[in-house]
Every structure is written in structure tokens, then in C-alpha cells.
Tab-separated table of C-alpha atoms in Angstrom:
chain	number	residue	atom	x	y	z
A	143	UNK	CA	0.000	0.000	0.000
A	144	UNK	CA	1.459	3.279	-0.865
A	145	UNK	CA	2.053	5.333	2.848
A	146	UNK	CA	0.782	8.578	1.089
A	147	UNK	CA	-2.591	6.540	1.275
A	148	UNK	CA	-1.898	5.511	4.870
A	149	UNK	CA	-1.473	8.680	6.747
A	150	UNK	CA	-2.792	12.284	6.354
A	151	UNK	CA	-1.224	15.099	7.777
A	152	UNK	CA	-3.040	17.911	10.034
A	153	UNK	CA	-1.914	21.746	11.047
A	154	UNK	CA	-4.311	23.802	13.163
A	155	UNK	CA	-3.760	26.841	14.076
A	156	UNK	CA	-5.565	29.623	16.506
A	157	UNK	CA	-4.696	32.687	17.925
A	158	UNK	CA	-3.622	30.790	21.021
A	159	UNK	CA	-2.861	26.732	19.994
A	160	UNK	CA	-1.064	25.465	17.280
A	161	UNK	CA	-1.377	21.945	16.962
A	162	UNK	CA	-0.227	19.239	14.149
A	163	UNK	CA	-1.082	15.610	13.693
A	164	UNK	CA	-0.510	12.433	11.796
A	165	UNK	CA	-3.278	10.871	11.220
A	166	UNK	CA	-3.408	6.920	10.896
A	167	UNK	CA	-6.534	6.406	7.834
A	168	UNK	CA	-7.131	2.762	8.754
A	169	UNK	CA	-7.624	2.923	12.520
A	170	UNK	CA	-8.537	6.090	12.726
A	171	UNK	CA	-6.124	7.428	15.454
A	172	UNK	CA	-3.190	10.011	15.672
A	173	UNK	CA	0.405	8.648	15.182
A	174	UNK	CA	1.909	11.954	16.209
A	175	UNK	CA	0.380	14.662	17.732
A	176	UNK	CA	1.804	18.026	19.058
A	177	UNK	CA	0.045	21.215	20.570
A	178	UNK	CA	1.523	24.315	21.727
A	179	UNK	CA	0.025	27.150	23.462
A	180	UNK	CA	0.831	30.474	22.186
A	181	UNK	CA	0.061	34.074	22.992
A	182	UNK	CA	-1.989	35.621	20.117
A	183	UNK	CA	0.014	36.606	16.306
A	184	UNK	CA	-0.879	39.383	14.156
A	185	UNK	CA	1.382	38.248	11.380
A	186	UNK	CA	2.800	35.125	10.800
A	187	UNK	CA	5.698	35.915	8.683
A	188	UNK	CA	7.027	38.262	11.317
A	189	UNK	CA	7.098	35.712	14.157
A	190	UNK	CA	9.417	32.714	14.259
A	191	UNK	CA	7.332	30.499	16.712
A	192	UNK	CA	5.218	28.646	13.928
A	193	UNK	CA	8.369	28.015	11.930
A	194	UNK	CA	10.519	26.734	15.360
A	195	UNK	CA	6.961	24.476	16.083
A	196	UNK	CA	7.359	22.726	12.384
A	197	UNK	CA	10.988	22.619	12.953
A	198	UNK	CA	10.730	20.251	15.769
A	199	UNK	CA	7.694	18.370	14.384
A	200	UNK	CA	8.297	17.917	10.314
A	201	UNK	CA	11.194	15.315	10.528
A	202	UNK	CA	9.992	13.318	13.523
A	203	UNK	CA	6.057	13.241	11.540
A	204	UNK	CA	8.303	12.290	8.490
A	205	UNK	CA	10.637	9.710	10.441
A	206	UNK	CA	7.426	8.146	11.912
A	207	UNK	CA	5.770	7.662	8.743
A	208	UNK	CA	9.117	6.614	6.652
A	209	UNK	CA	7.783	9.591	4.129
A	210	UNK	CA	7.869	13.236	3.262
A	211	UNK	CA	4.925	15.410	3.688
A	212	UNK	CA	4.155	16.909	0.712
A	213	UNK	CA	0.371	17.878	1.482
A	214	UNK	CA	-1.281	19.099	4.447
A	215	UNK	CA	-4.635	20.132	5.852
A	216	UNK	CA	-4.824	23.209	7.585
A	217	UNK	CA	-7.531	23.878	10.164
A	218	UNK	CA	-8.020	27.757	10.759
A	219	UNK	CA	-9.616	28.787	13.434
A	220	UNK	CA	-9.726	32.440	13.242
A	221	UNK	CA	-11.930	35.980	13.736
A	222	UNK	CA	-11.288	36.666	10.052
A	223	UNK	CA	-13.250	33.694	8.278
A	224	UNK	CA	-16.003	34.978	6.008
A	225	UNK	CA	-19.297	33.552	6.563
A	226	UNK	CA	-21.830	34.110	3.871
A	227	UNK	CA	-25.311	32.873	3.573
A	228	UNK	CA	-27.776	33.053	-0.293
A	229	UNK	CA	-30.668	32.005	-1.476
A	230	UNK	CA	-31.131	31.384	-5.111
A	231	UNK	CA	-34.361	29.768	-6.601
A	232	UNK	CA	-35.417	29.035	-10.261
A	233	UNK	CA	-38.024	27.041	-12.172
A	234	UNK	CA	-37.318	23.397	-13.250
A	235	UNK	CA	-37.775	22.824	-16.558
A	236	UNK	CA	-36.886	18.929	-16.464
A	237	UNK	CA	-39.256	18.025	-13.734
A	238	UNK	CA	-37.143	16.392	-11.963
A	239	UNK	CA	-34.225	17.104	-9.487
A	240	UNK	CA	-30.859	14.931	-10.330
A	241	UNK	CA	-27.280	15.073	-9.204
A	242	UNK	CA	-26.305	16.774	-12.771
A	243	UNK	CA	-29.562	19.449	-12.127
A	244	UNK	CA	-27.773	19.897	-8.346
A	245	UNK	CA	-24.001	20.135	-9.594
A	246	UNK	CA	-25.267	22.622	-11.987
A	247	UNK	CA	-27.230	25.154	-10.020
A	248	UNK	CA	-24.466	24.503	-6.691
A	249	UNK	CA	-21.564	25.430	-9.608
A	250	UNK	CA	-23.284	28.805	-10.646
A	251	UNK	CA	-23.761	29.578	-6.876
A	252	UNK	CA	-20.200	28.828	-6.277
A	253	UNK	CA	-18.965	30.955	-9.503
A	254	UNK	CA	-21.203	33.411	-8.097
A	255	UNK	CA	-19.170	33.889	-5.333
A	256	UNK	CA	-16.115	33.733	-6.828
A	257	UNK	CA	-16.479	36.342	-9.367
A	258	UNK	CA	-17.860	39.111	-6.495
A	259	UNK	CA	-15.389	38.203	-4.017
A	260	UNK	CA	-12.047	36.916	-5.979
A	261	UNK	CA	-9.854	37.732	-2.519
A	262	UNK	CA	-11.565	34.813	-0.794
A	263	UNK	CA	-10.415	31.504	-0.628
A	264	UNK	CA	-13.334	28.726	-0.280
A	265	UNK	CA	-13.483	26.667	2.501
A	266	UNK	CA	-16.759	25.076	2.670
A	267	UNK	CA	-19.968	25.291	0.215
A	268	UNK	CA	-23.073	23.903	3.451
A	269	UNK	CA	-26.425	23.638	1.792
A	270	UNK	CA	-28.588	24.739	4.541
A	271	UNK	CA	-31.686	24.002	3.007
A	272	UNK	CA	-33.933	23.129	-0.146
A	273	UNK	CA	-37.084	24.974	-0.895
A	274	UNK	CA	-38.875	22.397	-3.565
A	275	UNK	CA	-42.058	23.878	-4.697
A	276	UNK	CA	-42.264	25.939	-1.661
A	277	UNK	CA	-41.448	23.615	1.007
A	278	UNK	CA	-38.711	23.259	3.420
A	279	UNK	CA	-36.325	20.513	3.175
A	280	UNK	CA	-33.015	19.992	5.363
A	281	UNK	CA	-32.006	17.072	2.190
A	282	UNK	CA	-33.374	15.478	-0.902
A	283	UNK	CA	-33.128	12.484	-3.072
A	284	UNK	CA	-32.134	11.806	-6.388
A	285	UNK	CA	-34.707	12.271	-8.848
A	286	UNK	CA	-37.107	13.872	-6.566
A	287	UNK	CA	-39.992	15.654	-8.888
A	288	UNK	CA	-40.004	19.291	-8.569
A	289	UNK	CA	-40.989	22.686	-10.481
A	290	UNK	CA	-39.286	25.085	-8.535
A	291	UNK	CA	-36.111	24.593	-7.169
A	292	UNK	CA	-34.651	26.739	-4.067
A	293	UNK	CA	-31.463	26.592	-2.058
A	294	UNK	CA	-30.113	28.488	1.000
A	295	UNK	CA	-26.678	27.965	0.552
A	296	UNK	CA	-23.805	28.939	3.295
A	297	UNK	CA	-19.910	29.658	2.179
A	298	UNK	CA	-16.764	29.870	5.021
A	299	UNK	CA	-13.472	31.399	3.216
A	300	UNK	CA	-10.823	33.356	3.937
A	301	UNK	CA	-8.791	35.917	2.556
A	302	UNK	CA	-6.035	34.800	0.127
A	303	UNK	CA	-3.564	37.842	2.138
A	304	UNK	CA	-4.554	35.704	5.772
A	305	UNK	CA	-3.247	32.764	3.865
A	306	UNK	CA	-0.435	33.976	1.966
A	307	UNK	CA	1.890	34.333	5.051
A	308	UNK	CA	0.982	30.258	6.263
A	309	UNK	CA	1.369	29.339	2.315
A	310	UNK	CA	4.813	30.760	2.404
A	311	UNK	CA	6.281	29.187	5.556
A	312	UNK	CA	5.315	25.801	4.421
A	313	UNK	CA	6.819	26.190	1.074
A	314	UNK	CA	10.300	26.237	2.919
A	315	UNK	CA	9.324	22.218	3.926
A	316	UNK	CA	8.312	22.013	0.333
A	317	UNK	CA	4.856	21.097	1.613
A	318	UNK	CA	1.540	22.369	-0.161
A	319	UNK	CA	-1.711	23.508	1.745
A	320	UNK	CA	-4.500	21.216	-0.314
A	321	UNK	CA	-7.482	21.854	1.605
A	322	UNK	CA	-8.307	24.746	4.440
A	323	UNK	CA	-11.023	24.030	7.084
A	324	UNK	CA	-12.692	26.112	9.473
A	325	UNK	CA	-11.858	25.167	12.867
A	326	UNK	CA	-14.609	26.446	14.453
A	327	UNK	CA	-17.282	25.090	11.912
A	328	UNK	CA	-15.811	21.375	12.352
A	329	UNK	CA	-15.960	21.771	15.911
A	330	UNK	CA	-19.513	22.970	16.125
A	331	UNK	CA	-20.502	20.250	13.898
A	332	UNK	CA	-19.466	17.071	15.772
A	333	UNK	CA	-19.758	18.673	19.429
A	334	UNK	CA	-17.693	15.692	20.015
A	335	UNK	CA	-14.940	15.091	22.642
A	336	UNK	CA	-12.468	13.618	19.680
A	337	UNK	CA	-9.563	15.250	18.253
A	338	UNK	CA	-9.638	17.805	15.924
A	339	UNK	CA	-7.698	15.711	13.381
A	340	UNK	CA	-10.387	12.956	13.411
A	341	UNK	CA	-13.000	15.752	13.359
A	342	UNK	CA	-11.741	16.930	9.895
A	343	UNK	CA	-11.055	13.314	8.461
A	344	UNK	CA	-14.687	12.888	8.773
A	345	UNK	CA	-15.938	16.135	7.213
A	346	UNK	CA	-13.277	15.577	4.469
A	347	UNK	CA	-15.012	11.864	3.972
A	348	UNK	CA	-18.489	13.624	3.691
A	349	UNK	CA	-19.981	13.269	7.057
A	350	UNK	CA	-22.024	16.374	6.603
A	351	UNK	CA	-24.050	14.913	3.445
A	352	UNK	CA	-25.153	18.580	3.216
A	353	UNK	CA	-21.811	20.343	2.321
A	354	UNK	CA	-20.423	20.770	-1.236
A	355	UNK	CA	-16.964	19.160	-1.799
A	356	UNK	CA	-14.506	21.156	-3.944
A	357	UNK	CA	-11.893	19.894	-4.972
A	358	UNK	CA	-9.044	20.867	-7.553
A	359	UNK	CA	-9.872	19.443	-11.217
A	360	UNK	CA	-7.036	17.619	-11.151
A	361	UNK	CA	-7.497	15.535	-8.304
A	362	UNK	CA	-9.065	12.071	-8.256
A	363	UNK	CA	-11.674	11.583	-5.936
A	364	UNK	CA	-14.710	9.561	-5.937
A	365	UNK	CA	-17.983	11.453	-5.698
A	366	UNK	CA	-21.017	9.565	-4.776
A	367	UNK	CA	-24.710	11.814	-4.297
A	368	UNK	CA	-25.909	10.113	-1.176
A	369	UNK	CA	-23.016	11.796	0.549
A	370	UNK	CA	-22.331	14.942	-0.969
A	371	UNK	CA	-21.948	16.959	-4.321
A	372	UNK	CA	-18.740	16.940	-5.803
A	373	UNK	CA	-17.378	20.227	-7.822
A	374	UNK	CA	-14.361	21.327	-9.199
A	375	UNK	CA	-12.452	24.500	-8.535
């Protein structure tokens, strides 16, 4: 089995924890985990404790899993994320709702945002709710008849300058950020006493059936609509 299937690598940070984990896929535990408490930093790039906290963690995560970390997660937990909620309807013209209907209208939505806020970076598409023929629904099934078609749609980002500092430091470990999570949004969802690693596993594997996976175009990943929608960036 390769080991880049085998492990994935976490890095959370908060104004006053940074923590970073390997995470063991097929038993579902932490190999390595390290927090440290820190007072709260403006700017990343001027501070050296999040490069002296990868320094001591990188190359024992790396000896432990007999691999390099090229790709991490990282969990932001952070004042700064941009929460915005819309609500979009329009008429049905095929009678019937079906996962090519759904990817459609979710992509517009997500172009939508993209083209009036181009400094954000997506972190999570949530359906909050369907509106089918003027009826509330919290999810729907394939091929569900319908005229009218609503959605109430959430999006989390951040700003591509909060990110550009974190990008940079990790690029001197030649490690790329693949996917950024909202901290506070996992947390809220599981209200669970597990670790925050294990927490974003499971909404990375679809847990909430109700959030939009994006993921870059060309990365394989298989999409199935009883969990969630799958689009491309």
C-alpha cells in the first residue's frame, strides 16, 4: 500500500494553539500529535514560533511515517473567516431534481461567489436548506420531482492575504496547503470530545451529506450523491 494513502497530515492553528497531527486512515487514530500554546500573532511571517513548532515536528512526523509530507490540511480557526449565507431559486424545466440538475445550479452559486469576491479563498460550500415547490427541506433524493427549485446555501473562506503568510512558511518544507477548514465550523458540527484531526477526516469523507466538496480538477476523488456533491475549482 502506498504510505501517502496511509497517513494524512493535520496543522491547526488559533490565535492561542497550534497543533499538528498524523493521522493513521485505517484505525482512525493520531500517530503523532503536538500542541503548543501560544500568545496571540498578528502576522505570521514576522514571528518565528510557527516556523521553530514545524521545525521540531516535520522530521519526527516524516521519520514516523518513513515519508515526506508533501500535502497538508490546515484547520483555521480564526476571527477573520467569512461567513456568507444566499438564497437562489429558479423554475425546473426537467421536472425532476438529479445530481447533474444539483451540480449545476451549486456550480453557478459557487462561480457566483467567486467572481464578487475573488480575494476569498473557499473553505466550505453547506447547503442549509432546499425549498422544492415551496417547502422546506433539510435534504433530498435523487430524482425527486419538482418545479421550482430553491437553495439556502452557506460559504466559510478566507482571505487569500490571511493565507499567503501560512502558504509561504510551508513552502520552505516544500509542503503544499491542499485543503483549508474552518476550525470552528468542524468543531460545532461534531460537538464531540475527539480530536480535531479525526474531526476533519470525517468532514473531508463527507460526514455532513449537506456540504459541497470542492476539490481541484485535477485531483481524483470519488464522488457519490448520497453523501455529498462533488465540484471542481
Amino acid at each position: 500500500m502506498n504510505k501517502d494513502l496511509e497517513f494524512e497530515t493535520y496543522l491547526n492553528i488559533s490565535p492561542e494553539k497550534f497543533g499538528i497531527y498524523l493521522f493513521d486512515i485505517k484505525n482512525k487514530k493520531n500517530l503523532y500529535k503536538e500542541e503548543l500554546i501560544i500568545y496571540k500573532i498578528a502576522n505570521f511571517s514576522e514571528n518565528n514560533i510557527l516556523k521553530k513548532f514545524l521545525d521540531d515536528n516535520i522530521f519526527k512526523i516524516e521519520k514516523l511515517s518513513g515519508n515526506f509530507i508533501e500535502n497538508i490540511t490546515l484547520i483555521i480557526e480564526n476571527e477573520n473567516i467569512f461567513n456568507l449565507q444566499i438564497g437562489i431559486k429558479k423554475k425546473n424545466y426537467n421536472n425532476f431534481i438529479n445530481k447533474e440538475y444539483l451540480k449545476n445550479y451549486l456550480t453557478e452559486a459557487k462561480d457566483l461567489f467567486k467572481e464578487n469576491y475573488q480575494d476569498e479563498k473557499i473553505m466550505h460550500i453547506i447547503v442549509n436548506k432546499y425549498i422544492i415547490d415551496g417547502k422546506n427541506y433539510q435534504s433530498i433524493d435523487n430524482n425527486l420531482e419538482c418545479e421550482q427549485l430553491g437553495l439556502e446555501i452557506q460559504f466559510k473562506s478566507i482571505s487569500n492575504s490571511f493565507i499567503y503568510d501560512l502558504d509561504k512558511i510551508l513552502e520552505n518544507y516544500q509542503i503544499k496547503i491542499i485543503k483549508y477548514l474552518d476550525g470552528n465550523y468542524i468543531r460545532n458540527f461534531f460537538k464531540e470530545n475527539i480530536d480535531v484531526s479525526e474531526m476533519a477526516y470525517k468532514i473531508l469523507a463527507g460526514y455532513n451529506e449537506n456540504e459541497v466538496m470542492v476539490v481541484p480538477r485535477n485531483q481524483k476523488k470519488q464522488a457519490f450523491f448520497e453523501r455529498f456533491f462533488q465540484l471542481f475549482s
